[in-house]
């Protein structure tokens, strides 16, 4: 059993919604509350309300740029969404703000909390607290875990333990055991402008050559395909993919095999240009990684979300969906689509009245390969929790 809510409200209204959920799910084992606007600025006070209203129930309170549910999305206003569910054992955890080696501490925390069990870990990281390298090796310390999450809007997320303790850290999250791991998929709201090229030379974080050409020349060739823009200048991003596997195809390459799965890539900002060396300053680029260029795109965002929602729904056949979490970049939403509630409508069309709660995030922690996750931008991450039927 699970129930969700979303509302434009202040603290008094929030207490009412929390109490309603508590009554609707009498044997609740865990919950998540996303808050935006003034509630996000007072996340610690919200955590106090959750602690008193959901007494004895472990939960996480997450500051967000906006919140959403199956009913719609709340952007640019004070609001909250959340889900409360029954089933499994939920353990909140938090990494200290000034840990000497946060990556090692995160691995140790997951190993201690989850170990080799089939489990789920949902991570909420404060902006600037999670470097891409921190996620390396998480799969080896918790090989049976499904990992995903997002970046908060500003401050840290807060965990509420069953004993009523409030915990807070650079990364705060929930470990869920004794409950079937969710089906998770992700899709960027981006349209590729070029084929992928293997990175050949990197110096000091500057990509100098890829695919036998200078990185700057590749960028110029890719953006030339945009032509004259009638509206605002489009946002061009780098798309980074791992070295190719034998079963995937470059979706931007001509003559691709339609039966082959597309390249999975993570978007990165182009942080600078080095004209003298014809290079580009990019995060996370190293020799062997493949580089392409992409532009933020509303049509691709719609199609991508519809695609992963369809795939997740198909993968859940034979089980009973309980609830879903949807973590969507703050760079999507009405600012991308021009109208409100585009993504919540797609989810409602696919999953009807399934309880859904989610947030507009500063970045996303998306599934990659088995046991691997990566930082992502302009991405939607959908996690469907279900029980065997």
Coordinates of C-alpha atoms in Angstrom, one line a residue:
X1 CA 0.0 0.0 0.0
X2 CA 1.2 3.5 -0.7
X3 CA -0.3 7.0 -1.0
X4 CA 1.1 10.3 -2.4
X5 CA 0.2 13.9 -2.2
X6 CA 1.2 17.3 -3.7
X7 CA 0.0 20.7 -2.8
X8 CA 0.8 24.4 -2.9
X9 CA 0.9 25.0 0.9
X10 CA 2.7 26.3 3.9
X11 CA 3.6 24.5 7.1
X12 CA 0.0 24.3 8.4
X13 CA -1.3 22.8 5.1
X14 CA 1.6 20.4 5.0
X15 CA 0.8 19.0 8.4
X16 CA -2.8 18.3 7.2
X17 CA -1.5 16.4 4.1
X18 CA 1.1 14.4 6.2
X19 CA -1.6 13.4 8.7
X20 CA -3.9 12.3 5.8
X21 CA -1.2 10.1 4.4
X22 CA -0.5 8.6 7.8
X23 CA -4.1 7.7 8.2
X24 CA -4.3 6.2 4.7
X25 CA -1.2 4.0 5.3
X26 CA -1.5 2.7 8.9
X27 CA 1.3 0.2 8.6
X28 CA 3.7 2.6 6.8
X29 CA 7.4 1.6 6.8
X30 CA 8.9 4.7 5.0
X31 CA 8.4 7.9 3.2
X32 CA 9.9 10.8 1.2
X33 CA 8.8 14.4 1.3
X34 CA 9.9 16.9 -1.4
X35 CA 9.6 20.6 -0.6
X36 CA 10.1 23.8 -2.7
X37 CA 10.0 27.5 -2.2
X38 CA 9.9 28.7 1.4
X39 CA 9.4 25.1 2.7
X40 CA 12.7 24.2 1.1
X41 CA 14.4 27.1 2.9
X42 CA 13.0 25.7 6.1
X43 CA 13.7 22.0 5.5
X44 CA 14.8 21.4 9.1
X45 CA 11.4 22.7 10.3
X46 CA 9.7 20.5 7.8
X47 CA 11.7 17.5 9.1
X48 CA 10.4 18.3 12.6
X49 CA 6.8 18.2 11.3
X50 CA 7.5 14.9 9.6
X51 CA 9.0 13.5 12.7
X52 CA 6.0 14.4 14.9
X53 CA 3.3 13.6 12.3
X54 CA 4.8 10.3 11.1
X55 CA 6.1 9.3 14.5
X56 CA 8.3 6.2 14.3
X57 CA 8.4 6.1 10.4
X58 CA 11.8 6.6 8.8
X59 CA 11.7 9.2 6.1
X60 CA 13.7 11.8 4.1
X61 CA 12.9 15.5 3.5
X62 CA 14.4 16.8 0.3
X63 CA 14.7 20.5 -0.7
X64 CA 13.8 20.8 -4.4
X65 CA 13.5 23.5 -7.1
X66 CA 9.9 22.2 -7.7
X67 CA 7.8 19.3 -6.7
X68 CA 5.5 16.9 -8.6
X69 CA 3.1 14.0 -8.3
X70 CA 0.8 12.2 -10.6
X71 CA -1.6 15.1 -10.2
X72 CA 0.8 17.8 -11.6
X73 CA 3.9 19.8 -11.1
X74 CA 4.5 22.8 -8.8
X75 CA 7.1 25.2 -10.1
X76 CA 8.1 28.7 -8.9
X77 CA 6.0 28.4 -5.7
X78 CA 6.0 27.0 -2.2
X79 CA 4.8 23.5 -2.2
X80 CA 5.3 19.9 -1.2
X81 CA 4.9 16.4 -2.6
X82 CA 5.5 13.1 -0.9
X83 CA 4.8 9.4 -0.8
X84 CA 4.3 7.1 2.2
X85 CA 4.5 3.3 1.7
X86 CA 4.2 0.0 3.5
X87 CA 6.8 -2.7 3.0
X88 CA 10.4 -3.3 3.6
X89 CA 12.8 -2.0 6.1
X90 CA 13.9 1.6 5.6
X91 CA 17.2 3.0 7.1
X92 CA 18.1 6.7 6.7
X93 CA 21.8 7.5 6.4
X94 CA 23.9 10.7 6.0
X95 CA 27.5 11.4 5.2
X96 CA 29.2 14.2 7.2
X97 CA 29.7 17.5 5.4
X98 CA 33.5 17.5 5.8
X99 CA 34.4 13.9 5.4
X100 CA 38.1 13.5 4.5
X101 CA 37.3 10.9 1.8
X102 CA 33.5 11.1 1.0
X103 CA 33.7 8.5 -1.8
X104 CA 35.2 5.9 0.5
X105 CA 32.7 6.8 3.3
X106 CA 29.8 6.4 0.9
X107 CA 31.0 3.0 -0.1
X108 CA 31.5 2.0 3.5
X109 CA 28.1 3.3 4.5
X110 CA 26.4 1.3 1.7
X111 CA 28.4 -1.8 2.5
X112 CA 27.5 -1.6 6.2
X113 CA 23.8 -0.8 5.6
X114 CA 23.1 -3.0 2.6
X115 CA 26.0 -5.3 2.1
X116 CA 25.3 -8.1 -0.5
X117 CA 21.5 -8.1 -0.1
X118 CA 19.0 -7.1 -2.8
X119 CA 18.2 -3.6 -1.8
X120 CA 17.6 0.0 -2.9
X121 CA 19.6 3.1 -2.0
X122 CA 18.2 6.5 -2.9
X123 CA 20.8 9.3 -2.7
X124 CA 20.1 13.0 -2.3
X125 CA 23.2 15.2 -2.6
X126 CA 23.7 18.8 -1.8
X127 CA 25.0 20.8 -4.9
X128 CA 28.8 20.8 -5.0
X129 CA 29.0 17.9 -2.6
X130 CA 29.2 15.0 -5.0
X131 CA 32.0 14.7 -7.6
X132 CA 31.6 12.1 -10.4
X133 CA 34.4 10.0 -9.0
X134 CA 32.6 9.5 -5.7
X135 CA 30.2 7.2 -7.5
X136 CA 32.9 4.9 -8.7
X137 CA 33.0 1.5 -7.1
X138 CA 29.6 1.7 -5.4
X139 CA 28.4 -1.4 -7.2
X140 CA 31.2 -3.5 -5.8
X141 CA 30.4 -2.6 -2.2
X142 CA 26.7 -3.2 -2.6
X143 CA 26.4 -5.5 -5.6
X144 CA 22.8 -6.3 -5.0
X145 CA 21.7 -2.7 -4.7
X146 CA 19.6 -0.6 -7.0
X147 CA 21.1 2.9 -6.8
X148 CA 19.7 6.2 -8.0
X149 CA 19.0 9.8 -6.7
X150 CA 19.3 13.5 -7.4
X151 CA 20.8 16.8 -6.3
X152 CA 18.9 19.0 -3.9
X153 CA 17.9 22.6 -4.8
X154 CA 20.2 24.2 -2.3
X155 CA 20.7 22.9 1.2
X156 CA 21.1 19.3 2.4
X157 CA 18.3 16.7 2.6
X158 CA 17.4 15.5 6.1
X159 CA 16.8 12.0 7.3
X160 CA 14.3 11.1 10.0
X161 CA 15.2 7.8 11.8
X162 CA 12.5 5.5 13.4
X163 CA 13.8 6.8 16.8
X164 CA 13.1 10.4 15.8
X165 CA 16.6 11.5 15.3
X166 CA 17.2 14.0 12.5
X167 CA 20.4 13.4 10.5
X168 CA 21.8 15.6 7.8
X169 CA 24.9 15.5 5.6
X170 CA 26.4 16.3 2.2
X171 CA 24.7 13.2 1.0
X172 CA 21.6 11.9 2.7
X173 CA 19.6 9.0 1.7
X174 CA 17.4 6.0 2.4
X175 CA 18.5 2.3 2.2
X176 CA 15.5 0.0 1.6
X177 CA 15.8 -3.8 2.3
X178 CA 13.3 -6.5 2.3
X179 CA 11.4 -4.9 -0.6
X180 CA 11.8 -5.7 -4.3
X181 CA 14.2 -3.2 -5.8
X182 CA 12.5 -0.9 -8.2
X183 CA 12.7 -0.8 -12.0
X184 CA 14.7 2.3 -12.8
X185 CA 15.4 4.0 -16.1
X186 CA 16.5 7.5 -17.2
X187 CA 16.3 9.7 -20.3
X188 CA 18.0 13.0 -21.1
X189 CA 16.0 15.9 -22.7
X190 CA 18.5 16.3 -25.5
X191 CA 18.9 15.9 -29.2
X192 CA 22.3 14.7 -30.5
X193 CA 23.9 17.0 -33.1
X194 CA 26.8 14.7 -34.0
X195 CA 28.1 11.1 -34.0
X196 CA 30.2 9.9 -31.1
X197 CA 34.0 10.2 -31.5
X198 CA 36.6 8.5 -29.2
X199 CA 38.6 11.0 -27.1
X200 CA 42.2 10.7 -28.0
X201 CA 44.0 13.5 -26.1
X202 CA 43.2 15.3 -22.8
X203 CA 45.5 17.8 -21.0
X204 CA 44.5 19.4 -17.7
X205 CA 40.8 18.7 -18.2
X206 CA 40.9 20.1 -21.7
X207 CA 39.9 17.7 -24.5
X208 CA 42.3 18.4 -27.4
X209 CA 41.5 15.7 -29.9
X210 CA 38.7 13.3 -30.6
X211 CA 38.0 11.2 -33.7
X212 CA 41.1 12.5 -35.5
X213 CA 40.1 16.1 -35.2
X214 CA 40.5 19.0 -32.7
X215 CA 37.7 19.1 -30.2
X216 CA 36.9 22.7 -31.1
X217 CA 36.5 21.7 -34.8
X218 CA 34.1 19.0 -33.9
X219 CA 32.0 21.4 -31.9
X220 CA 32.0 23.9 -34.7
X221 CA 30.9 21.2 -37.2
X222 CA 28.1 20.0 -34.8
X223 CA 26.7 23.4 -34.1
X224 CA 26.7 24.3 -37.8
X225 CA 23.8 21.9 -38.2
X226 CA 21.7 24.2 -36.1
X227 CA 21.4 26.8 -38.8
X228 CA 19.7 30.1 -38.1
X229 CA 17.8 30.2 -34.8
X230 CA 14.6 32.1 -34.7
X231 CA 14.4 32.1 -30.9
X232 CA 16.9 32.2 -28.1
X233 CA 20.3 30.6 -28.6
X234 CA 20.1 26.9 -27.9
X235 CA 22.0 25.3 -25.0
X236 CA 24.7 23.1 -26.5
X237 CA 26.2 20.4 -24.2
X238 CA 28.8 17.7 -24.4
X239 CA 27.5 14.1 -24.5
X240 CA 29.9 11.5 -23.0
X241 CA 29.6 7.8 -23.5
X242 CA 31.7 4.8 -22.4
X243 CA 33.8 2.9 -25.0
X244 CA 31.5 0.9 -27.3
X245 CA 30.1 -2.5 -26.5
X246 CA 29.4 -4.9 -29.2
X247 CA 25.6 -4.6 -29.0
X248 CA 25.1 -0.9 -29.2
X249 CA 24.8 1.6 -32.1
X250 CA 25.5 5.3 -32.4
X251 CA 22.0 6.9 -32.8
X252 CA 23.5 9.8 -34.7
X253 CA 25.4 7.7 -37.1
X254 CA 24.0 7.2 -40.6
X255 CA 23.0 3.7 -41.5
X256 CA 22.7 2.5 -38.0
X257 CA 21.1 -0.9 -37.2
X258 CA 17.6 -0.2 -36.0
X259 CA 17.6 -3.3 -33.8
X260 CA 20.7 -2.3 -31.8
X261 CA 20.2 -0.5 -28.5
X262 CA 21.3 3.2 -28.6
X263 CA 24.3 4.7 -26.9
X264 CA 23.7 5.6 -23.2
X265 CA 25.3 9.0 -22.6
X266 CA 25.6 11.6 -19.8
X267 CA 25.4 15.3 -20.6
X268 CA 28.1 17.6 -19.4
X269 CA 28.4 21.4 -19.7
X270 CA 31.1 22.9 -22.0
X271 CA 33.0 24.9 -19.3
X272 CA 35.4 26.7 -21.6
X273 CA 37.2 26.9 -24.9
X274 CA 41.0 27.0 -25.4
X275 CA 41.4 28.6 -28.8
X276 CA 45.1 28.3 -29.0
X277 CA 45.0 24.5 -28.6
X278 CA 41.6 24.1 -30.3
X279 CA 40.4 22.4 -27.1
X280 CA 37.3 22.2 -24.9
X281 CA 37.2 22.2 -21.1
X282 CA 34.9 19.3 -20.1
X283 CA 34.2 17.5 -16.8
X284 CA 34.7 13.7 -16.7
X285 CA 36.4 13.4 -20.1
X286 CA 39.3 11.1 -20.5
X287 CA 41.0 9.2 -23.4
X288 CA 38.8 6.3 -24.6
X289 CA 35.5 7.9 -23.7
X290 CA 33.4 8.9 -26.6
X291 CA 32.4 12.5 -27.2
X292 CA 29.4 13.9 -29.1
X293 CA 27.4 17.2 -28.9
X294 CA 23.8 17.7 -28.1
X295 CA 21.2 20.4 -27.6
X296 CA 18.5 20.6 -25.0
X297 CA 15.3 19.8 -26.8
X298 CA 11.7 19.6 -25.7
X299 CA 10.6 17.0 -28.3
X300 CA 13.4 14.7 -27.2
X301 CA 12.4 15.2 -23.6
X302 CA 8.8 14.2 -24.2
X303 CA 9.7 11.2 -26.4
X304 CA 12.4 10.1 -24.0
X305 CA 10.2 10.1 -20.9
X306 CA 7.4 8.4 -22.8
X307 CA 9.9 5.8 -23.9
X308 CA 11.3 4.9 -20.5
X309 CA 7.8 5.0 -19.0
X310 CA 6.6 2.5 -21.6
X311 CA 9.7 0.3 -21.0
X312 CA 9.4 0.4 -17.2
X313 CA 5.7 -0.5 -17.5
X314 CA 6.5 -3.5 -19.7
X315 CA 9.2 -4.6 -17.3
X316 CA 6.7 -4.6 -14.5
X317 CA 4.3 -7.0 -16.1
X318 CA 3.6 -9.9 -13.8
X319 CA 4.1 -7.7 -10.7
X320 CA 1.9 -5.3 -8.8
X321 CA 3.1 -1.6 -9.0
X322 CA 3.0 0.1 -5.6
X323 CA 4.3 3.6 -6.3
X324 CA 6.9 5.5 -8.2
X325 CA 9.5 8.3 -7.7
X326 CA 10.3 10.6 -10.6
X327 CA 13.4 12.9 -10.3
X328 CA 13.5 15.5 -13.1
X329 CA 16.1 18.2 -13.8
X330 CA 15.0 21.7 -13.0
X331 CA 16.2 22.6 -16.5
X332 CA 13.2 20.6 -17.9
X333 CA 9.7 21.5 -16.7
X334 CA 7.8 24.5 -18.0
X335 CA 11.1 26.3 -18.8
X336 CA 11.8 23.7 -21.5
X337 CA 8.3 22.8 -22.7
X338 CA 6.7 26.2 -22.5
X339 CA 3.6 24.8 -20.8
X340 CA 3.1 23.2 -17.3
X341 CA 2.6 19.6 -16.3
X342 CA 4.0 18.0 -19.5
X343 CA 5.9 15.3 -17.7
X344 CA 3.3 14.5 -15.0
X345 CA 0.7 14.1 -17.8
X346 CA 3.0 11.6 -19.6
X347 CA 3.3 9.6 -16.3
X348 CA -0.4 9.7 -15.6
X349 CA -1.2 8.5 -19.1
X350 CA 1.1 5.5 -18.6
X351 CA 0.4 4.7 -14.9
X352 CA -3.0 6.2 -14.3
X353 CA -3.6 6.8 -10.6
X354 CA -0.4 5.1 -9.3
X355 CA 1.0 7.2 -6.4
X356 CA 3.9 9.2 -7.7
X357 CA 6.1 11.8 -5.9
X358 CA 9.1 13.6 -7.2
X359 CA 11.2 16.7 -7.6
X360 CA 12.9 19.1 -9.9
X361 CA 16.5 18.6 -9.1
X362 CA 19.9 20.3 -9.6
X363 CA 21.4 17.2 -11.1
X364 CA 20.4 13.5 -11.4
X365 CA 22.1 10.3 -10.2
X366 CA 21.1 7.9 -13.0
X367 CA 21.4 4.2 -13.6
X368 CA 24.1 3.3 -16.1
X369 CA 25.3 -0.3 -16.4
X370 CA 24.6 -3.1 -13.8
X371 CA 26.1 -1.9 -10.5
X372 CA 27.0 1.6 -12.0
X373 CA 25.5 5.0 -11.7
X374 CA 26.6 8.4 -13.0
X375 CA 25.9 12.0 -12.5
X376 CA 23.5 13.4 -15.2
X377 CA 22.1 16.7 -16.3
X378 CA 18.8 17.6 -17.9
X379 CA 17.7 14.0 -17.2
X380 CA 14.5 12.4 -15.9
X381 CA 15.0 9.3 -13.6
X382 CA 11.9 7.1 -13.1
X383 CA 11.8 4.4 -10.4
X384 CA 8.8 2.1 -10.2
X385 CA 8.4 0.1 -6.9
X386 CA 6.4 -3.0 -7.2
X387 CA 5.5 -6.2 -5.4
X388 CA 5.4 -9.7 -7.0
X389 CA 1.8 -10.7 -7.8

